[in-house]
Short mmCIF file of C-alpha atoms and ligand atoms in Angstrom, two decimals:
data_model
loop_
_atom_site.label_atom_id
_atom_site.label_comp_id
_atom_site.label_asym_id
_atom_site.label_seq_id
_atom_site.Cartn_x
_atom_site.Cartn_y
_atom_site.Cartn_z
CA MET A 1 33.07 174.67 100.62
CA SER A 2 32.25 175.88 104.13
CA LYS A 3 35.11 176.17 106.57
CA PRO A 4 35.38 173.73 109.51
CA VAL A 5 34.12 175.20 112.77
CA ILE A 6 36.68 175.55 115.55
CA LEU A 7 36.41 176.43 119.22
CA GLN A 8 39.50 178.39 120.29
CA VAL A 9 40.05 177.95 124.02
CA GLY A 10 42.83 180.49 124.65
CA PRO A 11 44.48 183.37 122.79
CA TYR A 12 47.30 182.92 120.26
CA PRO A 13 49.72 185.50 118.88
CA GLU A 14 48.51 187.55 115.91
CA TRP A 15 50.74 185.53 113.54
CA ASP A 16 48.68 182.45 114.43
CA GLN A 17 45.31 184.11 114.77
CA VAL A 18 45.29 185.50 111.23
CA PRO A 19 45.88 182.17 109.43
CA LEU A 20 43.59 180.33 111.86
CA ASP A 21 40.77 182.76 111.13
CA ALA A 22 41.44 182.43 107.39
CA ALA A 23 41.22 178.64 107.36
CA PHE A 24 38.45 178.02 109.89
CA THR A 25 35.30 179.54 111.34
CA VAL A 26 36.66 180.34 114.80
CA HIS A 27 34.59 180.80 117.97
CA ARG A 28 36.71 182.48 120.65
CA TYR A 29 35.77 180.82 123.92
CA PHE A 30 38.29 182.89 125.91
CA GLU A 31 36.57 186.15 124.94
CA ALA A 32 33.14 185.07 126.21
CA ASP A 33 31.97 186.58 129.50
CA ASP A 34 29.45 183.80 130.10
CA LYS A 35 31.41 180.72 129.03
CA ALA A 36 28.61 178.22 129.70
CA ALA A 37 26.11 180.20 127.64
CA PHE A 38 28.69 180.64 124.86
CA LEU A 39 29.36 176.89 124.77
CA ALA A 40 25.64 176.10 124.76
CA LYS A 41 25.25 178.43 121.77
CA VAL A 42 28.22 177.48 119.56
CA GLY A 43 28.99 173.93 120.85
CA PRO A 44 26.50 172.13 118.57
CA ASP A 45 28.43 173.38 115.48
CA VAL A 46 31.99 172.82 116.74
CA GLN A 47 34.03 170.21 114.84
CA GLY A 48 37.48 170.96 116.21
CA ILE A 49 39.03 172.49 119.33
CA ALA A 50 42.26 174.51 119.28
CA THR A 51 43.54 174.76 122.83
CA ARG A 52 46.75 175.33 124.80
CA GLY A 53 48.73 172.92 126.94
CA GLU A 54 47.69 174.34 130.29
CA LEU A 55 44.05 174.94 129.26
CA GLY A 56 43.23 171.63 127.59
CA ALA A 57 39.58 170.61 127.17
CA ASP A 58 37.57 169.04 129.97
CA ARG A 59 34.68 166.60 129.69
CA ALA A 60 32.04 169.35 129.98
CA MET A 61 33.56 171.22 127.03
CA ILE A 62 33.90 168.05 124.97
CA GLU A 63 30.33 166.99 125.69
CA ALA A 64 29.01 170.44 124.78
CA CYS A 65 30.36 169.80 121.25
CA PRO A 66 28.57 166.69 119.93
CA GLN A 67 30.14 167.02 116.45
CA LEU A 68 33.67 167.35 117.83
CA LYS A 69 36.22 165.26 115.91
CA VAL A 70 39.67 166.63 116.76
CA ILE A 71 41.45 168.55 119.54
CA SER A 72 44.71 170.28 118.63
CA VAL A 73 46.87 171.25 121.62
CA TYR A 74 49.36 174.14 121.44
CA GLY A 75 51.87 172.46 123.76
CA VAL A 76 53.52 169.10 124.30
CA GLY A 77 51.55 168.41 127.50
CA TYR A 78 48.00 167.16 126.98
CA ASP A 79 47.22 166.28 130.59
CA ALA A 80 44.49 168.96 130.70
CA VAL A 81 42.57 167.22 127.89
CA ASP A 82 40.11 164.60 129.13
CA LEU A 83 41.54 161.70 127.12
CA GLU A 84 39.03 159.26 128.53
CA ALA A 85 36.17 161.33 127.11
CA CYS A 86 38.04 161.54 123.78
CA ARG A 87 38.56 157.78 123.64
CA GLU A 88 34.89 157.14 124.36
CA LYS A 89 33.81 159.43 121.54
CA GLY A 90 36.55 158.62 119.03
CA ILE A 91 37.93 162.16 119.11
CA ARG A 92 41.49 162.56 117.81
CA VAL A 93 44.01 164.57 119.89
CA THR A 94 47.25 166.15 118.71
CA ASN A 95 50.05 168.08 120.47
CA THR A 96 53.24 169.97 119.52
CA PRO A 97 56.20 167.81 120.57
CA ASP A 98 59.85 168.29 119.48
CA VAL A 99 59.57 171.91 118.31
CA LEU A 100 59.69 173.17 121.91
CA THR A 101 62.13 170.70 123.46
CA GLY A 102 65.30 172.81 123.20
CA ASP A 103 63.72 175.97 124.57
CA VAL A 104 62.13 174.20 127.51
CA ALA A 105 65.46 172.57 128.37
CA ASP A 106 67.25 175.93 128.01
CA LEU A 107 64.89 177.60 130.44
CA GLY A 108 65.23 174.80 133.00
CA VAL A 109 69.01 175.07 132.96
CA ALA A 110 68.84 178.88 133.01
CA MET A 111 66.57 178.68 136.09
CA MET A 112 69.12 176.46 137.86
CA LEU A 113 71.95 178.87 137.11
CA THR A 114 69.91 181.97 137.93
CA LEU A 115 68.79 180.72 141.32
CA SER A 116 71.99 178.99 142.35
CA ARG A 117 74.10 182.04 141.52
CA GLY A 118 71.53 184.48 142.96
CA MET A 119 71.30 186.47 139.74
CA VAL A 120 67.94 188.11 140.47
CA GLY A 121 69.22 189.44 143.80
CA ALA A 122 72.52 190.39 142.18
CA GLU A 123 70.73 192.53 139.62
CA GLU A 124 68.87 194.25 142.45
CA TRP A 125 72.21 194.67 144.29
CA VAL A 126 73.50 196.72 141.36
CA ARG A 127 70.29 198.68 140.69
CA SER A 128 69.69 199.58 144.34
CA GLY A 129 73.19 200.96 144.80
CA ASN A 130 74.09 198.26 147.33
CA TRP A 131 77.18 197.40 145.33
CA ALA A 132 78.58 200.88 145.90
CA SER A 133 77.27 201.32 149.46
CA LYS A 134 77.59 197.81 150.94
CA GLY A 135 80.27 196.25 148.76
CA LEU A 136 80.48 192.71 147.53
CA TYR A 137 77.38 190.63 146.82
CA PRO A 138 76.93 187.61 149.15
CA LEU A 139 78.55 184.40 147.90
CA LYS A 140 76.35 181.80 146.24
CA ARG A 141 76.56 178.10 145.35
CA ARG A 142 78.47 176.58 142.42
CA VAL A 143 76.70 174.67 139.66
CA PHE A 144 79.40 173.03 137.53
CA GLY A 145 80.65 169.64 138.61
CA ARG A 146 77.82 169.06 141.07
CA LYS A 147 75.18 166.33 141.07
CA ALA A 148 72.02 166.49 138.99
CA GLY A 149 68.96 164.26 138.95
CA VAL A 150 66.57 164.24 136.01
CA LEU A 151 63.15 162.82 136.87
CA GLY A 152 61.76 161.70 133.52
CA LEU A 153 64.24 161.18 130.68
CA GLY A 154 61.88 161.90 127.79
CA ARG A 155 62.67 164.37 125.04
CA ILE A 156 62.94 167.36 127.38
CA GLY A 157 64.73 165.47 130.17
CA PHE A 158 67.26 164.20 127.66
CA GLU A 159 67.99 167.72 126.41
CA VAL A 160 68.33 168.99 129.99
CA ALA A 161 70.81 166.22 130.81
CA THR A 162 72.78 166.88 127.61
CA ARG A 163 73.13 170.54 128.61
CA LEU A 164 74.12 169.61 132.19
CA ALA A 165 76.84 167.32 130.82
CA GLY A 166 78.40 170.48 129.42
CA PHE A 167 78.70 171.72 133.00
CA GLY A 168 80.62 168.57 133.95
CA MET A 169 77.82 167.47 136.25
CA ASP A 170 77.40 163.99 137.68
CA ILE A 171 74.06 163.06 136.09
CA ALA A 172 71.54 160.47 137.19
CA TYR A 173 68.01 159.97 135.92
CA SER A 174 64.84 158.13 136.73
CA ASP A 175 62.33 156.73 134.28
CA VAL A 176 60.24 153.59 133.85
CA SER A 177 63.36 151.82 132.57
CA ALA A 178 67.02 152.49 131.83
CA LYS A 179 67.54 154.12 128.43
CA ASP A 180 70.12 152.82 125.98
CA TYR A 181 70.68 156.38 124.74
CA ALA A 182 71.77 157.46 128.23
CA LYS A 183 74.86 155.32 128.76
CA ASP A 184 76.93 158.12 130.31
CA TRP A 185 74.32 158.76 132.98
CA THR A 186 73.33 156.69 136.01
CA PHE A 187 69.90 155.09 136.07
CA ILE A 188 68.24 155.28 139.50
CA ALA A 189 64.70 153.93 139.29
CA ASP A 190 63.41 155.17 142.64
CA PRO A 191 62.67 158.93 142.72
CA VAL A 192 63.64 159.15 146.41
CA GLU A 193 67.04 157.56 145.69
CA LEU A 194 67.45 159.87 142.70
CA ALA A 195 66.66 162.84 144.94
CA LYS A 196 69.26 161.70 147.49
CA HIS A 197 71.85 161.76 144.70
CA ALA A 198 70.84 165.19 143.43
CA ASP A 199 71.99 168.68 144.37
CA PHE A 200 69.66 169.79 141.56
CA LEU A 201 66.54 167.74 140.83
CA PHE A 202 64.87 168.50 137.49
CA VAL A 203 61.23 167.49 137.13
CA THR A 204 60.72 166.77 133.42
CA LEU A 205 57.98 164.15 133.45
CA ALA A 206 54.92 164.21 131.21
CA ALA A 207 52.11 164.69 133.73
CA SER A 208 49.30 162.19 134.14
CA ALA A 209 47.15 160.78 136.94
CA ALA A 210 49.96 158.27 137.53
CA THR A 211 52.63 160.93 138.11
CA ARG A 212 50.48 163.18 140.34
CA HIS A 213 52.56 164.22 143.39
CA ILE A 214 55.39 161.89 142.38
CA VAL A 215 57.54 164.54 144.03
CA GLY A 216 56.06 164.23 147.50
CA ASN A 217 57.46 164.99 150.92
CA ASP A 218 59.83 162.00 150.80
CA VAL A 219 61.43 163.16 147.54
CA ILE A 220 61.53 166.79 148.70
CA GLU A 221 63.27 165.88 151.96
CA ALA A 222 65.70 163.67 150.06
CA VAL A 223 66.76 166.65 147.92
CA GLY A 224 67.33 168.33 151.26
CA PRO A 225 68.29 171.69 152.79
CA GLU A 226 71.20 172.22 150.38
CA GLY A 227 69.34 171.04 147.29
CA MET A 228 67.19 172.63 144.60
CA ILE A 229 64.13 171.39 142.71
CA ILE A 230 63.54 172.76 139.21
CA ASN A 231 60.08 172.16 137.71
CA ILE A 232 59.52 172.74 133.99
CA SER A 233 56.79 170.10 133.61
CA ARG A 234 53.44 170.47 135.37
CA ALA A 235 52.60 171.59 138.90
CA SER A 236 50.67 168.37 139.52
CA ASN A 237 53.92 166.40 139.46
CA ILE A 238 54.82 168.02 142.82
CA ASP A 239 52.87 168.06 146.07
CA GLU A 240 52.74 171.84 146.28
CA GLU A 241 51.63 171.91 149.93
CA ALA A 242 54.62 169.77 150.90
CA LEU A 243 56.89 171.92 148.71
CA ILE A 244 55.79 175.21 150.29
CA ALA A 245 56.13 173.76 153.80
CA ALA A 246 59.63 172.39 153.13
CA LEU A 247 60.80 175.63 151.51
CA GLY A 248 59.40 177.57 154.47
CA ASP A 249 61.13 175.60 157.21
CA GLY A 250 64.37 174.90 155.36
CA ARG A 251 63.97 171.15 154.77
CA LEU A 252 64.37 172.03 151.07
CA GLY A 253 67.01 174.53 150.04
CA SER A 254 65.31 176.17 147.08
CA ALA A 255 62.98 175.72 144.12
CA ALA A 256 62.88 177.17 140.61
CA LEU A 257 59.34 176.86 139.26
CA ASP A 258 57.78 177.59 135.88
CA VAL A 259 54.43 175.94 136.70
CA PHE A 260 51.94 176.29 139.55
CA GLU A 261 48.66 174.80 140.74
CA GLY A 262 45.85 177.13 139.65
CA GLU A 263 48.21 179.25 137.53
CA PRO A 264 48.33 182.11 136.83
CA ALA A 265 46.77 182.65 140.29
CA LEU A 266 49.63 180.98 142.14
CA ASP A 267 49.54 180.29 145.88
CA PRO A 268 50.42 183.66 147.50
CA ARG A 269 52.71 181.90 149.98
CA PHE A 270 55.22 181.49 147.13
CA LEU A 271 55.57 185.27 147.00
CA GLU A 272 56.67 185.37 150.64
CA LEU A 273 59.52 182.92 150.09
CA GLN A 274 63.03 184.17 149.38
CA ASN A 275 64.41 180.77 148.30
CA VAL A 276 62.37 180.46 145.11
CA LEU A 277 62.65 181.59 141.50
CA LEU A 278 59.16 182.09 140.07
CA GLN A 279 58.57 182.03 136.31
CA PRO A 280 55.28 182.57 134.42
CA HIS A 281 55.01 179.22 132.58
CA HIS A 282 57.07 180.40 129.64
CA ALA A 283 59.56 177.58 129.08
CA SER A 284 58.41 177.25 125.46
CA GLY A 285 58.05 181.02 125.15
CA THR A 286 60.41 182.01 122.35
CA ILE A 287 59.23 183.54 119.09
CA GLU A 288 60.85 180.71 117.15
CA THR A 289 59.23 177.91 119.13
CA ARG A 290 55.83 179.53 119.49
CA LYS A 291 55.68 180.09 115.69
CA ALA A 292 56.48 176.42 115.14
CA MET A 293 53.88 175.38 117.73
CA GLY A 294 51.18 177.52 116.11
CA GLN A 295 52.00 176.09 112.69
CA LEU A 296 51.75 172.55 114.05
CA VAL A 297 48.39 173.29 115.69
CA ARG A 298 47.04 174.41 112.30
CA ASP A 299 48.78 171.61 110.37
CA ASN A 300 47.10 169.03 112.59
CA LEU A 301 43.67 170.60 112.17
CA THR A 302 44.12 171.03 108.43
CA ALA A 303 45.30 167.43 108.05
CA TYR A 304 42.33 166.13 110.00
CA PHE A 305 39.76 167.98 107.92
CA ALA A 306 41.56 167.02 104.68
CA GLY A 307 41.43 163.37 105.70
CA SER A 308 45.26 163.16 105.81
CA ASP A 309 47.54 161.58 108.42
CA LEU A 310 47.91 163.75 111.51
CA PRO A 311 51.48 165.13 111.82
CA THR A 312 51.70 164.69 115.60
CA PRO A 313 48.88 162.57 117.01
CA VAL A 314 48.44 161.68 120.66
CA LEU A 315 45.20 159.75 120.20
C1 LIG B 401 52.13 175.85 126.97
C2 LIG B 401 53.12 173.80 127.74
O1 LIG B 401 51.34 175.13 126.13
O2 LIG B 401 54.04 172.52 125.99
C3 LIG B 401 53.38 172.53 127.02
O3 LIG B 401 52.90 171.50 127.50
O4 LIG B 401 52.67 173.79 128.83
C4 LIG B 401 53.42 175.11 127.12
O5 LIG B 401 54.15 175.05 125.99
C5 LIG B 401 52.35 177.23 126.52
O6 LIG B 401 52.43 178.00 127.63
C6 LIG B 401 51.30 177.76 125.59
O7 LIG B 401 50.08 177.79 126.16
#
């Protein structure tokens, strides 16, 4: 039997590439110099797309593949997939939830600790010889016992809050409704009110058109000059212009960011700021999690073409 034909949008580690190539006929979109010409050539044969969270599949790509039946996303976020186009054409969509939750939460909490305690500068203090020549490193701000806000108490937000509870923090959260599994934490529906409560505001919302710029100037100013915003979701959840302006003039204390508009080509103004921690969208980037994500991408594709139930469907 001939193998199903897959369009691979971005690279995967070798441990995923080898079994993907064995099970499917794979066209590597990311290796093509002329992407439009490549799509025009292979698109008519493509039955499945294997993509990554931040790359997704837009309408043009979907429409270039008239036989497309399934899109398998390597990531929990599927905001970069044109779901409307998929609904219209009856295309199934899958993602990789759960397997990455703990690592994403770990990185968010690590970013808070790293920035609040000035650990990047402290490392440089040691390496540059400042410790010996100038003496003690400047004092930084405490984390434990302070106030945290979690904007979006889904799987990742819940794991962030659970970790913050271990730091004895006063935790509040915002979501569409209060959660019965969050009895120890305060529900504050309005993001601005949540931000007023928070010394540390975690942005852990699944991104969509509805959440675009949910962290706008009002939320940013409510976090305030002493506060920190930590974003481990999607850049589109924050008004990046407002964020850069507030970081620049001190209306926001600091920001720890794993995601950026136009990444990896982030706005160069971020590089000029001293009150930011910049991370290369790697919250799910552990060997353990990435192996599980790759497996789930293949399991979803395999299930689709075998006519079985999809392990983790979105659509
Ligand atoms: C990326 C992510 O998919 O889970 C998500 O939504 O954004 C990440 O896990 C990852 O960088 C792999 O591309």
